GROMACS .gro file of C-alpha atoms in nm:
model
  210
    1ALA     CA    1 -19.022  20.438  29.055
    2GLY     CA    2 -19.077  20.249  28.722
    3ARG     CA    3 -18.872  19.934  28.659
    4GLY     CA    4 -18.505  19.958  28.609
    5MET     CA    5 -18.367  19.872  28.285
    6PRO     CA    6 -18.043  19.657  28.255
    7PRO     CA    7 -17.739  19.846  28.146
    8GLY     CA    8 -17.712  19.889  27.782
    9GLY     CA    9 -18.084  19.903  27.722
   10GLY     CA   10 -18.330  19.621  27.594
   11ARG     CA   11 -18.511  19.364  27.789
   12GLY     CA   12 -18.227  19.157  27.950
   13ARG     CA   13 -18.017  19.205  27.615
   14GLY     CA   14 -17.739  19.438  27.728
   15LEU     CA   15 -17.405  19.386  27.582
   16SER     CA   16 -17.299  19.207  27.891
   17ASN     CA   17 -17.564  18.939  27.828
   18LEU     CA   18 -17.473  18.896  27.457
   19PRO     CA   19 -17.245  18.629  27.314
   20ALA     CA   20 -16.896  18.753  27.253
   21TRP     CA   21 -16.943  18.753  26.863
   22MET     CA   22 -17.249  18.975  26.888
   23VAL     CA   23 -17.086  19.205  27.129
   24ASP     CA   24 -16.791  19.245  26.881
   25GLN     CA   25 -17.041  19.289  26.602
   26LYS     CA   26 -17.203  19.569  26.779
   27ARG     CA   27 -16.871  19.745  26.848
   28GLY     CA   28 -16.759  19.689  26.465
   29GLY     CA   29 -16.489  19.442  26.556
   30ALA     CA   30 -16.306  19.196  26.332
   31ASN     CA   31 -16.459  18.885  26.515
   32SER     CA   32 -16.825  18.982  26.438
   33LYS     CA   33 -16.924  18.650  26.262
   34PRO     CA   34 -17.091  18.352  26.457
   35PRO     CA   35 -16.888  18.051  26.511
   36GLY     CA   36 -16.830  17.836  26.205
   37SER     CA   37 -16.945  18.120  25.969
   38GLY     CA   38 -16.574  18.141  25.844
   39LEU     CA   39 -16.615  17.805  25.666
   40ALA     CA   40 -16.586  17.818  25.287
   41PRO     CA   41 -16.928  17.756  25.134
   42PRO     CA   42 -16.988  17.412  24.986
   43ALA     CA   43 -16.871  17.370  24.626
   44ALA     CA   44 -17.140  17.392  24.352
   45PRO     CA   45 -17.226  17.052  24.185
   46PRO     CA   46 -17.063  17.020  23.844
   47PRO     CA   47 -17.296  17.122  23.548
   48LYS     CA   48 -17.478  16.829  23.398
   49GLN     CA   49 -17.380  16.710  23.032
   50LEU     CA   50 -17.625  16.811  22.786
   51GLY     CA   51 -17.837  16.520  22.667
   52GLY     CA   52 -17.699  16.289  22.944
   53GLY     CA   53 -17.533  15.961  22.898
   54ALA     CA   54 -17.220  15.876  22.686
   55PRO     CA   55 -17.160  16.063  22.364
   56LYS     CA   56 -17.264  15.895  22.057
   57ALA     CA   57 -17.145  15.930  21.689
   58PRO     CA   58 -17.426  15.990  21.407
   59LYS     CA   59 -17.500  15.671  21.229
   60GLY     CA   60 -17.268  15.590  20.941
   61GLN     CA   61 -16.956  15.724  21.092
   62PHE     CA   62 -16.637  15.574  21.225
   63ASP     CA   63 -16.702  15.619  21.589
   64ASP     CA   64 -16.427  15.406  21.753
   65ALA     CA   65 -16.296  15.703  21.947
   66LEU     CA   66 -16.626  15.720  22.128
   67LEU     CA   67 -16.697  15.363  22.203
   68PRO     CA   68 -16.500  15.144  22.436
   69PRO     CA   69 -16.369  14.804  22.316
   70PRO     CA   70 -16.590  14.499  22.439
   71ASN     CA   71 -16.306  14.398  22.682
   72ALA     CA   72 -16.283  14.748  22.850
   73GLY     CA   73 -16.233  14.684  23.219
   74HIS     CA   74 -16.194  14.308  23.176
   75ASP     CA   75 -15.875  14.106  23.153
   76ALA     CA   76 -15.786  14.044  22.777
   77PRO     CA   77 -15.617  13.733  22.672
   78GLY     CA   78 -15.246  13.776  22.678
   79ALA     CA   79 -15.260  14.093  22.885
   80GLY     CA   80 -15.213  13.950  23.225
   81PRO     CA   81 -14.919  13.944  23.449
   82GLY     CA   82 -14.598  13.833  23.281
   83ALA     CA   83 -14.733  13.872  22.922
   84GLY     CA   84 -14.457  13.883  22.684
   85PRO     CA   85 -14.375  14.134  22.412
   86GLY     CA   86 -14.643  14.199  22.178
   87ALA     CA   87 -14.921  14.062  22.405
   88ALA     CA   88 -15.090  14.401  22.467
   89PRO     CA   89 -15.452  14.362  22.327
   90VAL     CA   90 -15.534  14.567  22.027
   91GLY     CA   91 -15.823  14.590  21.784
   92GLY     CA   92 -16.077  14.509  22.064
   93GLY     CA   93 -15.907  14.250  22.252
   94GLN     CA   94 -15.682  14.081  21.985
   95THR     CA   95 -15.317  14.054  22.062
   96GLN     CA   96 -15.034  14.154  21.814
   97ALA     CA   97 -14.968  13.802  21.740
   98GLN     CA   98 -15.314  13.730  21.648
   99LYS     CA   99 -15.343  14.039  21.434
  100ARG     CA  100 -15.008  13.939  21.248
  101ALA     CA  101 -15.168  13.589  21.183
  102LEU     CA  102 -15.453  13.744  20.990
  103PHE     CA  103 -15.233  13.891  20.726
  104ARG     CA  104 -14.986  13.624  20.642
  105ASN     CA  105 -15.087  13.631  20.274
  106PRO     CA  106 -15.166  14.004  20.209
  107THR     CA  107 -15.333  14.124  19.880
  108LYS     CA  108 -15.433  14.462  19.734
  109VAL     CA  109 -15.804  14.384  19.814
  110LEU     CA  110 -15.910  14.432  20.163
  111LEU     CA  111 -16.245  14.277  20.302
  112LEU     CA  112 -16.426  14.461  20.576
  113LYS     CA  113 -16.713  14.278  20.744
  114ASN     CA  114 -16.970  14.378  21.018
  115MET     CA  115 -16.993  14.722  20.935
  116VAL     CA  116 -17.362  14.731  20.897
  117ALA     CA  117 -17.637  14.491  20.979
  118PRO     CA  118 -17.820  14.301  20.696
  119GLY     CA  119 -18.073  14.526  20.528
  120GLU     CA  120 -17.901  14.847  20.647
  121VAL     CA  121 -17.678  14.913  20.333
  122ASP     CA  122 -17.712  15.268  20.198
  123ALA     CA  123 -17.568  15.461  19.922
  124GLU     CA  124 -17.323  15.645  20.157
  125LEU     CA  125 -17.144  15.333  20.284
  126ALA     CA  126 -16.912  15.272  19.997
  127ARG     CA  127 -16.812  15.642  19.982
  128GLU     CA  128 -16.750  15.674  20.350
  129VAL     CA  129 -16.534  15.362  20.346
  130LYS     CA  130 -16.343  15.480  20.046
  131GLU     CA  131 -16.268  15.811  20.190
  132GLU     CA  132 -16.140  15.669  20.511
  133CYS     CA  133 -15.925  15.409  20.322
  134ALA     CA  134 -15.780  15.675  20.086
  135LYS     CA  135 -15.571  15.782  20.404
  136PHE     CA  136 -15.357  15.476  20.339
  137GLY     CA  137 -15.298  15.520  19.977
  138PRO     CA  138 -15.485  15.549  19.634
  139VAL     CA  139 -15.807  15.337  19.616
  140ASN     CA  140 -15.921  15.191  19.290
  141SER     CA  141 -16.267  15.109  19.398
  142CYS     CA  142 -16.486  15.034  19.705
  143THR     CA  143 -16.759  14.757  19.648
  144VAL     CA  144 -17.045  14.692  19.893
  145TYR     CA  145 -17.199  14.332  19.849
  146GLU     CA  146 -17.483  14.203  20.033
  147HIS     CA  147 -17.515  13.826  20.038
  148LYS     CA  148 -17.878  13.722  20.026
  149ALA     CA  149 -17.858  13.336  20.060
  150PRO     CA  150 -17.967  13.214  20.419
  151GLY     CA  151 -17.739  13.026  20.656
  152VAL     CA  152 -17.454  13.277  20.673
  153ALA     CA  153 -17.341  13.442  20.993
  154GLU     CA  154 -17.455  13.810  21.029
  155GLU     CA  155 -17.129  13.950  21.021
  156GLU     CA  156 -17.065  13.784  20.680
  157VAL     CA  157 -17.381  13.916  20.505
  158VAL     CA  158 -17.263  14.265  20.421
  159ARG     CA  159 -16.905  14.249  20.274
  160THR     CA  160 -16.724  14.562  20.183
  161PHE     CA  161 -16.431  14.528  19.929
  162VAL     CA  162 -16.153  14.804  19.907
  163SER     CA  163 -15.928  14.758  19.608
  164PHE     CA  164 -15.595  14.947  19.657
  165GLU     CA  165 -15.328  15.024  19.397
  166LYS     CA  166 -15.069  14.895  19.608
  167GLN     CA  167 -15.042  14.613  19.847
  168GLU     CA  168 -14.864  14.815  20.116
  169SER     CA  169 -15.154  15.048  20.131
  170ALA     CA  170 -15.393  14.767  20.195
  171ILE     CA  171 -15.164  14.645  20.489
  172LYS     CA  172 -15.183  14.992  20.643
  173ALA     CA  173 -15.555  14.994  20.616
  174PHE     CA  174 -15.573  14.653  20.768
  175LEU     CA  175 -15.367  14.742  21.061
  176ASP     CA  176 -15.578  15.058  21.118
  177MET     CA  177 -15.941  14.925  21.040
  178GLU     CA  178 -15.919  14.590  21.217
  179GLY     CA  179 -16.120  14.616  21.539
  180ARG     CA  180 -16.225  14.962  21.483
  181TYR     CA  181 -16.597  15.081  21.512
  182PHE     CA  182 -16.846  15.184  21.256
  183SER     CA  183 -17.201  15.272  21.358
  184GLY     CA  184 -17.136  15.104  21.695
  185ARG     CA  185 -17.036  14.767  21.517
  186GLN     CA  186 -16.673  14.630  21.541
  187ILE     CA  187 -16.516  14.586  21.196
  188ARG     CA  188 -16.341  14.263  21.108
  189CYS     CA  189 -16.088  14.264  20.826
  190SER     CA  190 -15.914  14.006  20.604
  191PHE     CA  191 -15.736  14.020  20.269
  192PHE     CA  192 -15.925  13.896  19.968
  193ASN     CA  193 -15.805  13.686  19.678
  194GLU     CA  194 -15.741  13.932  19.380
  195GLU     CA  195 -15.861  13.678  19.106
  196ARG     CA  196 -16.178  13.607  19.295
  197PHE     CA  197 -16.226  13.985  19.319
  198LYS     CA  198 -16.172  14.025  18.948
  199ARG     CA  199 -16.422  13.765  18.864
  200ASN     CA  200 -16.673  13.938  19.096
  201ASP     CA  201 -16.696  13.623  19.312
  202LEU     CA  202 -16.772  13.804  19.642
  203THR     CA  203 -16.986  13.545  19.825
  204PRO     CA  204 -16.858  13.412  20.165
  205LYS     CA  205 -16.635  13.080  20.145
  206GLU     CA  206 -16.502  12.884  20.413
  207ASP     CA  207 -16.136  12.976  20.291
  208GLU     CA  208 -16.146  13.333  20.197
  209SER     CA  209 -15.792  13.311  20.040
  210SER     CA  210 -15.892  13.062  19.773
   0.00000   0.00000   0.00000
């Protein structure tokens, strides 16, 4: 007689010799998946941001919304435990008190410094600054002056003057513009003497209020 086959057919693979989940699979049962197969599949990795890296604004635009202040992630002066009212850092690390000290003698002329590097002034700078400052009130003029003499700090070389019709508009513009970013550079503001502006005396002085 030939060799006997195990019950259920197959070389030693009858139902009695199979794992329980395979037996159930052959019978069409509900528990027909191997152990662990009911776990949820691993989550797909998040899609990569196109271009990679942090977003960048085109050159010549107010990009303060896209760039963190220099003190981001660090303790700023006046912002530690127990700091009093008005000590929250504003304008890239300045406190409210420091900011108020800068406009004790406001005028109708606002001076913006450090907007572009020396030699990078273009025809669009005055137009863009005037459009931005017009949000705070009527603007009479916007003048960009580049100081050519040596021995001046880089942020003092390119000086942008905005003449407003009203002093209150210049104050609003100062509060908004001080510490903002333009083409990756942090703007510094001060009020400029109106008589000097009328004389076209725009060169840097030790005392800008003179």
